[in-house]
Amino acid sequence: NFPGVVYLAIVPLLILQVLLAIGLGMVTGVLNVFFRDVGQFVTIAMQFWFWLTPIVYPASILPAEVRPVLVYNPMAAVMQAHQQILVEGRLPDWNSLIPAGLMALLLCILGMRLFRKRSGEMVDELDSRHAAVHRRTIGHGADVHLGAHAAQHVALQAFLVVESHHVMATFDEPLHESGSRETGPSRGED
């Protein structure tokens, strides 16, 4: 028994949620390359953020003096919108999602700028980590296969960074009158 057309409102809500996750992931991903503790910090912060967001409980059970603090949590509005659609069967208050949308947009722009600005340094940093892992592996007499595995992992990360930088650079190239992009010589023509 289909509950109604209201459930289609979940699509833009999921897009907003995915954009928030992508933006946050890009920013923390770039930072994690340069600051190794970012990964551990994000894990702990996400646990706190989960419990401070009304996901498994409705916001109405919180004391009245605590509810205004939820305005500062962008995921609170997103989760309340999910609850309004899925539990109550009604459309969410779209205006309450504007701060989350702005945060998603800002995080995506910041993540893209960080990535574009630091992609070369990311390759160097990942390569230096590989060299350090390789020296430790050989120095302790451990299996050299582990060093080769680390090298493959770092090479794959470096390749993905360089390729995604190449793809993003394609969007910066001007369009011809025909609507196609200008392209330089292909990789094999150098």
CSV table of C-alpha atoms in Angstrom, one decimal:
chain,number,residue,atom,x,y,z
A,1,ASN,CA,0.0,0.0,0.0
A,2,PHE,CA,1.9,3.1,-1.3
A,3,PRO,CA,1.6,5.9,1.3
A,4,GLY,CA,1.4,8.7,-1.3
A,5,VAL,CA,3.2,11.2,-3.5
A,6,VAL,CA,4.7,12.9,-0.4
A,7,TYR,CA,7.4,10.2,-0.4
A,8,LEU,CA,8.8,11.6,-3.6
A,9,ALA,CA,10.0,14.6,-1.5
A,10,ILE,CA,12.7,12.3,-0.2
A,11,VAL,CA,14.7,12.6,-3.5
A,12,PRO,CA,15.7,16.3,-3.1
A,13,LEU,CA,16.3,15.6,0.6
A,14,LEU,CA,18.7,12.7,-0.2
A,15,ILE,CA,20.5,14.9,-2.7
A,16,LEU,CA,21.0,17.5,-0.1
A,17,GLN,CA,22.3,14.9,2.4
A,18,VAL,CA,24.7,13.5,-0.3
A,19,LEU,CA,26.0,16.9,-1.1
A,20,LEU,CA,26.7,17.5,2.6
A,21,ALA,CA,28.5,14.2,2.9
A,22,ILE,CA,30.6,14.9,-0.3
A,23,GLY,CA,31.6,18.4,0.8
A,24,LEU,CA,32.5,17.2,4.3
A,25,GLY,CA,34.4,14.2,2.9
A,26,MET,CA,36.4,16.3,0.4
A,27,VAL,CA,37.5,18.8,3.0
A,28,THR,CA,38.4,16.2,5.6
A,29,GLY,CA,40.0,13.9,3.0
A,30,VAL,CA,42.4,16.6,1.8
A,31,LEU,CA,43.2,17.6,5.4
A,32,ASN,CA,43.8,14.0,6.4
A,33,VAL,CA,46.6,13.7,3.8
A,34,PHE,CA,48.5,16.5,5.6
A,35,PHE,CA,47.4,16.0,9.2
A,36,ARG,CA,47.1,12.3,10.1
A,37,ASP,CA,45.0,12.8,13.2
A,38,VAL,CA,42.1,14.2,11.2
A,39,GLY,CA,40.8,10.7,10.5
A,40,GLN,CA,40.7,9.9,14.3
A,41,PHE,CA,39.2,13.3,15.1
A,42,VAL,CA,36.4,12.9,12.5
A,43,THR,CA,35.5,9.5,13.8
A,44,ILE,CA,35.0,10.8,17.3
A,45,ALA,CA,33.3,14.0,16.1
A,46,MET,CA,30.8,11.9,14.0
A,47,GLN,CA,29.9,9.8,17.0
A,48,PHE,CA,29.0,13.0,19.0
A,49,TRP,CA,27.3,14.5,16.0
A,50,PHE,CA,25.2,11.4,15.6
A,51,TRP,CA,23.9,11.5,19.2
A,52,LEU,CA,23.4,15.3,19.1
A,53,THR,CA,21.2,15.0,16.0
A,54,PRO,CA,17.6,13.8,16.5
A,55,ILE,CA,17.9,10.6,14.4
A,56,VAL,CA,16.7,7.8,16.7
A,57,TYR,CA,14.6,10.2,18.8
A,58,PRO,CA,12.2,13.0,17.9
A,59,ALA,CA,13.3,16.5,18.8
A,60,SER,CA,10.1,17.0,20.8
A,61,ILE,CA,11.4,14.8,23.7
A,62,LEU,CA,14.2,17.3,24.3
A,63,PRO,CA,13.8,19.9,27.0
A,64,ALA,CA,12.4,23.2,25.7
A,65,GLU,CA,15.6,25.1,26.6
A,66,VAL,CA,17.7,22.7,24.5
A,67,ARG,CA,15.7,22.7,21.3
A,68,PRO,CA,16.9,26.1,20.1
A,69,VAL,CA,20.4,24.7,20.0
A,70,LEU,CA,19.4,22.3,17.2
A,71,VAL,CA,19.3,25.3,14.9
A,72,TYR,CA,23.1,25.2,14.9
A,73,ASN,CA,23.2,21.5,13.8
A,74,PRO,CA,22.6,21.4,10.0
A,75,MET,CA,21.8,17.7,10.1
A,76,ALA,CA,19.0,18.2,12.6
A,77,ALA,CA,16.8,19.9,10.0
A,78,VAL,CA,17.6,17.2,7.5
A,79,MET,CA,16.7,14.4,9.9
A,80,GLN,CA,13.5,16.2,10.9
A,81,ALA,CA,12.6,16.5,7.3
A,82,HIS,CA,13.1,12.8,6.8
A,83,GLN,CA,10.9,12.1,9.9
A,84,GLN,CA,8.2,14.4,8.5
A,85,ILE,CA,8.2,12.6,5.2
A,86,LEU,CA,8.6,9.0,6.4
A,87,VAL,CA,6.9,9.0,9.7
A,88,GLU,CA,4.3,11.7,9.5
A,89,GLY,CA,3.6,11.4,5.8
A,90,ARG,CA,3.7,15.2,5.2
A,91,LEU,CA,6.0,17.5,3.2
A,92,PRO,CA,8.9,19.0,5.2
A,93,ASP,CA,9.4,22.7,5.9
A,94,TRP,CA,11.8,23.4,3.0
A,95,ASN,CA,12.8,26.8,4.5
A,96,SER,CA,14.3,25.0,7.5
A,97,LEU,CA,16.7,23.2,5.0
A,98,ILE,CA,18.3,26.4,3.7
A,99,PRO,CA,21.1,26.5,6.2
A,100,ALA,CA,22.0,22.8,5.5
A,101,GLY,CA,21.9,23.6,1.7
A,102,LEU,CA,24.2,26.6,2.2
A,103,MET,CA,26.6,24.5,4.3
A,104,ALA,CA,26.6,21.8,1.7
A,105,LEU,CA,27.4,24.3,-1.0
A,106,LEU,CA,30.1,26.0,1.0
A,107,LEU,CA,31.7,22.6,1.9
A,108,CYS,CA,31.7,21.4,-1.7
A,109,ILE,CA,33.3,24.7,-2.9
A,110,LEU,CA,35.8,24.7,-0.1
A,111,GLY,CA,36.6,21.0,-0.7
A,112,MET,CA,37.1,21.6,-4.5
A,113,ARG,CA,39.3,24.6,-3.9
A,114,LEU,CA,41.4,22.7,-1.3
A,115,PHE,CA,41.7,19.8,-3.7
A,116,ARG,CA,42.7,21.9,-6.7
A,117,LYS,CA,45.2,23.9,-4.7
A,118,ARG,CA,46.8,21.0,-2.9
A,119,SER,CA,46.6,18.1,-5.4
A,120,GLY,CA,50.3,18.3,-6.3
A,121,GLU,CA,51.3,18.4,-2.7
A,122,MET,CA,49.0,15.5,-1.9
A,123,VAL,CA,50.9,13.3,-4.5
A,124,ASP,CA,54.2,14.3,-2.9
A,125,GLU,CA,52.9,13.7,0.6
A,126,LEU,CA,51.5,10.3,-0.2
A,127,ASP,CA,54.7,9.4,-2.0
A,128,SER,CA,56.8,10.3,1.0
A,129,ARG,CA,54.5,8.2,3.2
A,130,HIS,CA,55.1,5.3,0.9
A,131,ALA,CA,58.9,5.8,1.1
A,132,ALA,CA,58.7,5.9,5.0
A,133,VAL,CA,56.6,2.7,5.0
A,134,HIS,CA,59.0,1.0,2.7
A,135,ARG,CA,62.0,2.0,4.8
A,136,ARG,CA,60.3,0.7,8.0
A,137,THR,CA,59.3,-2.6,6.3
A,138,ILE,CA,62.8,-3.3,5.0
A,139,GLY,CA,64.5,-2.0,8.2
A,140,HIS,CA,62.6,-4.4,10.4
A,141,GLY,CA,63.3,-7.4,8.2
A,142,ALA,CA,59.6,-7.8,7.6
A,143,ASP,CA,58.1,-9.2,4.5
A,144,VAL,CA,59.0,-7.0,1.5
A,145,HIS,CA,55.6,-7.9,0.0
A,146,LEU,CA,54.1,-5.5,2.5
A,147,GLY,CA,56.2,-2.7,1.1
A,148,ALA,CA,55.1,-3.6,-2.4
A,149,HIS,CA,51.5,-3.6,-1.3
A,150,ALA,CA,51.9,-0.1,0.3
A,151,ALA,CA,53.6,1.1,-2.9
A,152,GLN,CA,50.6,-0.1,-4.9
A,153,HIS,CA,48.2,1.6,-2.5
A,154,VAL,CA,50.1,4.9,-2.7
A,155,ALA,CA,50.5,4.7,-6.5
A,156,LEU,CA,46.7,4.1,-6.8
A,157,GLN,CA,46.0,7.1,-4.5
A,158,ALA,CA,48.4,9.3,-6.5
A,159,PHE,CA,46.9,8.2,-9.8
A,160,LEU,CA,43.4,9.0,-8.6
A,161,VAL,CA,44.5,12.5,-7.4
A,162,VAL,CA,46.2,13.3,-10.7
A,163,GLU,CA,43.4,11.9,-12.8
A,164,SER,CA,40.6,13.7,-10.9
A,165,HIS,CA,42.7,16.9,-11.1
A,166,HIS,CA,42.9,16.3,-14.9
A,167,VAL,CA,39.2,15.8,-15.1
A,168,MET,CA,38.5,19.0,-13.1
A,169,ALA,CA,40.9,20.9,-15.3
A,170,THR,CA,38.8,19.9,-18.3
A,171,PHE,CA,35.9,21.9,-17.0
A,172,ASP,CA,38.1,25.0,-16.9
A,173,GLU,CA,38.9,24.8,-20.6
A,174,PRO,CA,36.9,27.2,-22.9
A,175,LEU,CA,34.2,25.9,-25.2
A,176,HIS,CA,34.5,26.1,-29.0
A,177,GLU,CA,31.6,27.6,-30.9
A,178,SER,CA,30.5,24.0,-31.6
A,179,GLY,CA,30.0,23.4,-27.9
A,180,SER,CA,33.0,21.0,-27.6
A,181,ARG,CA,35.9,21.7,-25.3
A,182,GLU,CA,39.4,22.6,-26.5
A,183,THR,CA,41.8,19.9,-25.8
A,184,GLY,CA,45.6,19.8,-26.0
A,185,PRO,CA,47.6,16.9,-27.2
A,186,SER,CA,46.6,13.6,-25.8
A,187,ARG,CA,48.9,11.8,-23.4
A,188,GLY,CA,50.5,9.7,-26.1
A,189,GLU,CA,51.3,12.6,-28.4
A,190,ASP,CA,53.9,14.4,-26.2
